[in-house]
Amino acid sequence: MILFSSALLRHALNRTPAPLLVLVGMFALHTGSAFAVRLFDTVGTGGVTWLRLCWAAAILLLVSGRRLWAVVRAAPRRDLGAAVILGTVSAGMMVCYSEATARIDLGTATSLEFLGPLAVAVLALRRRAELVWIAAALAGVLCLTRPWSGAADLGGVAYGLGGAVCVALYIVLAQRVGGRFGALHGLALSMTVAAVLTTPLGAPAVVADPSPRALLGTLGIALLYPLLPFLVEMVALQRMSRTAYSTFSSLEPAVSLMMGMLIIAQTPGVLQALGMALVVLAGVGAARSDAAAARGPRADGTAADETAARAADPEGDGARACRVPTARRGPRRPWRRRGVRPPRYGSTGNAPRATSSTHTTIASDSTASRPISTKS
């Protein structure tokens, strides 16, 4: 039954388009986060976070079954270390986000967390003109937090910025761990590590007051966040380009604001809505600039497609070069066409093989014979 469920889950994830996976994970994440805010008064933010991670790890270990242990035994230490680091980053990301949402609005916490991957994407472009997107995002955060009003919770802002660092690291590590172990096994390992690391933060409060509401509530919330979002994002990161993923992720602050309004009645003001729009605009702009840079001109001022055309036609008159592997073509035997008796090579009668030359360049517009240079 467990093997059937695991196979069915993999089939569903592989058949679903990657952009749809990102959107589903996004709405599930912020829906679960909004419901989690309602449980903070039962066992605290640390207790709720720890229970969610424990439930997620238990479900993933159950679904993975015995195959997970075979994968772990066969994996090299370097890959296992990457999974442990991913679990550490995941724990930090969830703890920081939970502490931030306990102090500031859901949309504001998400916007602060979004600054991490946005800054990495913009700085990777290495162009001063792209710093305008960081400036727009910072302006949006200022509109959301309104530090001049004195009502901003500095602790919540600090936790949000800490979550931004963890999110940037998570995106890089999730691609590597997902590629090494697969999405399901990689997530099972990282969630188990995260649950163990957050035990000192959440277990004391849960043991002191094991509220049935908290236990059952976190089970349902764990399916929404972290289980479903982390799983679909790890799958999507292996099937989407960085630009496409960043573009869809730019919608997270707006989705978070919407879920905060619908579930916990966090209605933003006009200035906060403007700040949210600036953050989303900065994310989309940075993603589009990244795509333009990938298609942009090379160092010599030529476009990528023009450079490829010149490489394919260096003479400019239609002549083209083709590279033929000598291992497939072998040395030419003109006696087959001319009726010449083939020479004998030693006592075995075998022709010498090419040992060092791997490719041969042949001009397609040449009318003369085409000798192939080889070394015997």
Coordinates of N, CA and C in Angstrom, one line a residue, residues 18-32 224-225 228-233 252 255:
A18 N 5.0 22.2 -14.3 CA 5.8 22.8 -13.3 C 5.2 24.2 -12.8
P19 N 4.8 25.1 -13.7 CA 4.2 26.3 -13.2 C 3.0 26.1 -12.3
L20 N 2.2 25.1 -12.6 CA 1.0 24.8 -11.8 C 1.4 24.3 -10.4
L21 N 2.5 23.5 -10.4 CA 3.0 23.1 -9.1 C 3.5 24.2 -8.2
V22 N 4.1 25.2 -8.8 CA 4.6 26.4 -8.0 C 3.4 27.1 -7.5
L23 N 2.4 27.3 -8.3 CA 1.2 28.1 -7.8 C 0.4 27.3 -6.7
V24 N 0.3 26.0 -6.9 CA -0.3 25.2 -5.8 C 0.4 25.2 -4.5
G25 N 1.8 25.1 -4.6 CA 2.6 25.2 -3.4 C 2.5 26.5 -2.8
M26 N 2.4 27.6 -3.6 CA 2.4 28.9 -3.0 C 1.1 29.2 -2.2
F27 N -0.1 28.8 -2.8 CA -1.3 29.0 -2.1 C -1.4 28.1 -0.9
A28 N -0.9 26.8 -1.0 CA -0.9 25.9 0.2 C 0.0 26.5 1.3
L29 N 1.1 27.0 1.0 CA 2.1 27.5 2.0 C 1.4 28.7 2.8
H30 N 0.8 29.6 2.1 CA 0.3 30.8 2.8 C -1.0 30.5 3.5
T31 N -1.8 29.5 2.9 CA -3.0 29.1 3.6 C -2.6 28.4 5.0
G32 N -1.6 27.5 4.9 CA -1.2 26.9 6.1 C -0.6 27.8 7.1
L224 N -0.5 21.3 4.5 CA -0.5 22.5 3.7 C 0.9 23.2 3.7
Y225 N 1.6 23.2 4.9 CA 2.9 23.7 5.0 C 3.6 23.1 6.2
L228 N 3.4 19.9 1.4 CA 3.0 20.1 0.0 C 3.9 21.2 -0.7
P229 N 4.1 22.4 -0.1 CA 4.9 23.4 -0.8 C 6.3 22.9 -1.0
F230 N 6.9 22.3 0.0 CA 8.3 21.9 -0.2 C 8.5 20.8 -1.2
L231 N 7.5 19.9 -1.2 CA 7.6 18.8 -2.2 C 7.4 19.3 -3.6
V232 N 6.4 20.1 -3.9 CA 6.2 20.6 -5.2 C 7.2 21.5 -5.7
E233 N 7.8 22.3 -4.8 CA 8.8 23.3 -5.2 C 10.1 22.5 -5.5
E252 N 4.4 35.7 -4.5 CA 4.2 35.2 -3.2 C 3.7 36.3 -2.2
V255 N 0.0 36.7 -2.8 CA -0.8 35.6 -2.3 C -0.9 35.6 -0.8

